[in-house]
């Protein structure tokens, strides 16, 4: 089976991990701050806080932004459930903004209309979470302008977008947001096994997130509330968690980061090759705006179901039967039973629902060979009767 995504591990990665295994610190050693520094420098954010998953990054980011009971977080339905669940961890409510028909990212006109309606009902969101779907940045400048106008905070879910840029600005720089988060799950652009990062240019938010990932502990004596009784002393000033990344993982991440440009270039080259090979099939292909460089975490095609005899499900099953690990990113989050139980129903977010009815993710990852890619194309041609 050719999976839709997979990691690339080389000898240098293995060596970097083994070096840590033989060192004094498996966790809380020097590899984590080193990795944070490298990521912060690479994307141009002031602070990078490494954590054990992007889900944890979303959680501490929401807490740092003071999201709590009575507040509302808005995100898109076309995302991994974690973007929405973060609000629920904090006791806040979730609502969804529909996606743009071309980029499949958060629709700015939809956001604007929903904000105007929410303002009149006094139910504005505290935090808005745009998701850089498939690695293409959202229209961040416009969302940031709306944040200034309506007074909400912006948390970018850049899980897919490590290495992406918009108008030359790297995703994760937080130029047009308060906090951005990355994921280092093995299917993402670079991997630490499990892992994530929160990025911000705001020192107060950075300090809070650093404490929240480590039980709420403060070690900087100048910020103690009690008088320090001695050099062993630390203070817990809030309720935090153990969301730390290990040094083993950080060493893997730093080693992988050295190949980020190579990965993004390779993903884009393979995406271009799909664009050409699939152009004559009854499919809608990904659209990347000229101001964006996509990290191409995913390559998604949408079936023109009106032009074919087969159903979405049939095409899926036939791809799997042909050894192609097709997937769906994503079933609209508001239609998950957990969110239906909170009152969401079909028909509320038509663009994302239409997307969920005809989208298919086909394999794309740096070590995918052209022969494997040709196998994917042939399978699609056969299944869609265009041999
Ligand atoms: C993968 C992903 C996450 C969660 O990442 P983990 O590191 O697995 O916790 C969150 N949001 C989006 C959009 C993702 O794709």
PDB file of N, CA and C and ligand atoms in Angstrom, residues 53-55 79-80 82-83 131 157 159-160 183 188 195 330, ligand 1:
ATOM      1  N   UNK A  53       3.049  17.539  21.447  1.00  0.00           N
ATOM      2  CA  UNK A  53       2.192  17.386  20.266  1.00  0.00           C
ATOM      3  C   UNK A  53       1.638  18.757  19.887  1.00  0.00           C
ATOM      4  N   UNK A  54       1.134  18.863  18.678  1.00  0.00           N
ATOM      5  CA  UNK A  54       0.465  20.100  18.275  1.00  0.00           C
ATOM      6  C   UNK A  54      -0.832  20.281  19.056  1.00  0.00           C
ATOM      7  N   UNK A  55      -1.439  19.164  19.443  1.00  0.00           N
ATOM      8  CA  UNK A  55      -2.659  19.242  20.246  1.00  0.00           C
ATOM      9  C   UNK A  55      -2.359  19.932  21.582  1.00  0.00           C
ATOM     10  N   UNK A  79     -10.763  20.655   9.153  1.00  0.00           N
ATOM     11  CA  UNK A  79      -9.495  20.549   9.879  1.00  0.00           C
ATOM     12  C   UNK A  79      -9.492  19.272  10.682  1.00  0.00           C
ATOM     13  N   UNK A  80      -8.315  18.959  11.236  1.00  0.00           N
ATOM     14  CA  UNK A  80      -8.240  17.854  12.186  1.00  0.00           C
ATOM     15  C   UNK A  80      -8.958  18.308  13.454  1.00  0.00           C
ATOM     16  N   UNK A  82      -8.469  18.307  16.432  1.00  0.00           N
ATOM     17  CA  UNK A  82      -7.718  18.949  17.527  1.00  0.00           C
ATOM     18  C   UNK A  82      -7.884  20.472  17.522  1.00  0.00           C
ATOM     19  N   UNK A  83      -8.035  21.086  16.342  1.00  0.00           N
ATOM     20  CA  UNK A  83      -8.167  22.560  16.284  1.00  0.00           C
ATOM     21  C   UNK A  83      -9.382  23.029  17.076  1.00  0.00           C
ATOM     22  N   UNK A 131      -6.698  27.627   9.791  1.00  0.00           N
ATOM     23  CA  UNK A 131      -5.864  26.438   9.582  1.00  0.00           C
ATOM     24  C   UNK A 131      -5.279  26.526   8.178  1.00  0.00           C
ATOM     25  N   UNK A 157      -3.325  27.635  13.220  1.00  0.00           N
ATOM     26  CA  UNK A 157      -2.992  26.217  13.212  1.00  0.00           C
ATOM     27  C   UNK A 157      -2.190  25.957  11.933  1.00  0.00           C
ATOM     28  N   UNK A 159      -0.142  23.487  11.492  1.00  0.00           N
ATOM     29  CA  UNK A 159       0.318  22.093  11.548  1.00  0.00           C
ATOM     30  C   UNK A 159       0.789  21.575  10.199  1.00  0.00           C
ATOM     31  N   UNK A 160       0.112  22.025   9.121  1.00  0.00           N
ATOM     32  CA  UNK A 160       0.440  21.524   7.777  1.00  0.00           C
ATOM     33  C   UNK A 160       1.511  22.363   7.090  1.00  0.00           C
ATOM     34  N   UNK A 183       2.915  21.055  13.910  1.00  0.00           N
ATOM     35  CA  UNK A 183       2.879  19.645  14.315  1.00  0.00           C
ATOM     36  C   UNK A 183       4.069  18.912  13.709  1.00  0.00           C
ATOM     37  N   UNK A 188       3.461  14.743   8.861  1.00  0.00           N
ATOM     38  CA  UNK A 188       3.611  16.179   8.586  1.00  0.00           C
ATOM     39  C   UNK A 188       4.960  16.462   7.903  1.00  0.00           C
ATOM     40  N   UNK A 195       5.105  15.405  18.428  1.00  0.00           N
ATOM     41  CA  UNK A 195       5.710  16.667  18.861  1.00  0.00           C
ATOM     42  C   UNK A 195       5.018  17.855  18.230  1.00  0.00           C
ATOM     43  N   UNK A 330     -10.923  16.599   5.295  1.00  0.00           N
ATOM     44  CA  UNK A 330     -11.366  15.945   6.509  1.00  0.00           C
ATOM     45  C   UNK A 330     -12.876  15.751   6.452  1.00  0.00           C
TER      46      UNK A 330
HETATM   47  C1  LIG B   1      -1.966  16.976  12.822  1.00  0.00           C
HETATM   48  C2  LIG B   1      -2.804  18.145  13.171  1.00  0.00           C
HETATM   49  C3  LIG B   1      -3.011  18.574  14.486  1.00  0.00           C
HETATM   50  C4  LIG B   1      -2.561  17.788  15.678  1.00  0.00           C
HETATM   51  O1  LIG B   1      -1.250  17.455  15.619  1.00  0.00           O
HETATM   52  P1  LIG B   1      -0.621  16.449  16.694  1.00  0.00           P
HETATM   53  O2  LIG B   1       0.839  16.829  16.653  1.00  0.00           O
HETATM   54  O3  LIG B   1      -0.877  15.075  16.144  1.00  0.00           O
HETATM   55  O4  LIG B   1      -1.255  16.677  17.996  1.00  0.00           O
HETATM   56  C5  LIG B   1      -3.733  19.719  14.695  1.00  0.00           C
HETATM   57  N1  LIG B   1      -4.251  20.427  13.683  1.00  0.00           N
HETATM   58  C6  LIG B   1      -4.094  20.021  12.406  1.00  0.00           C
HETATM   59  C7  LIG B   1      -4.686  20.861  11.312  1.00  0.00           C
HETATM   60  C8  LIG B   1      -3.388  18.876  12.105  1.00  0.00           C
HETATM   61  O5  LIG B   1      -3.270  18.457  10.851  1.00  0.00           O
END
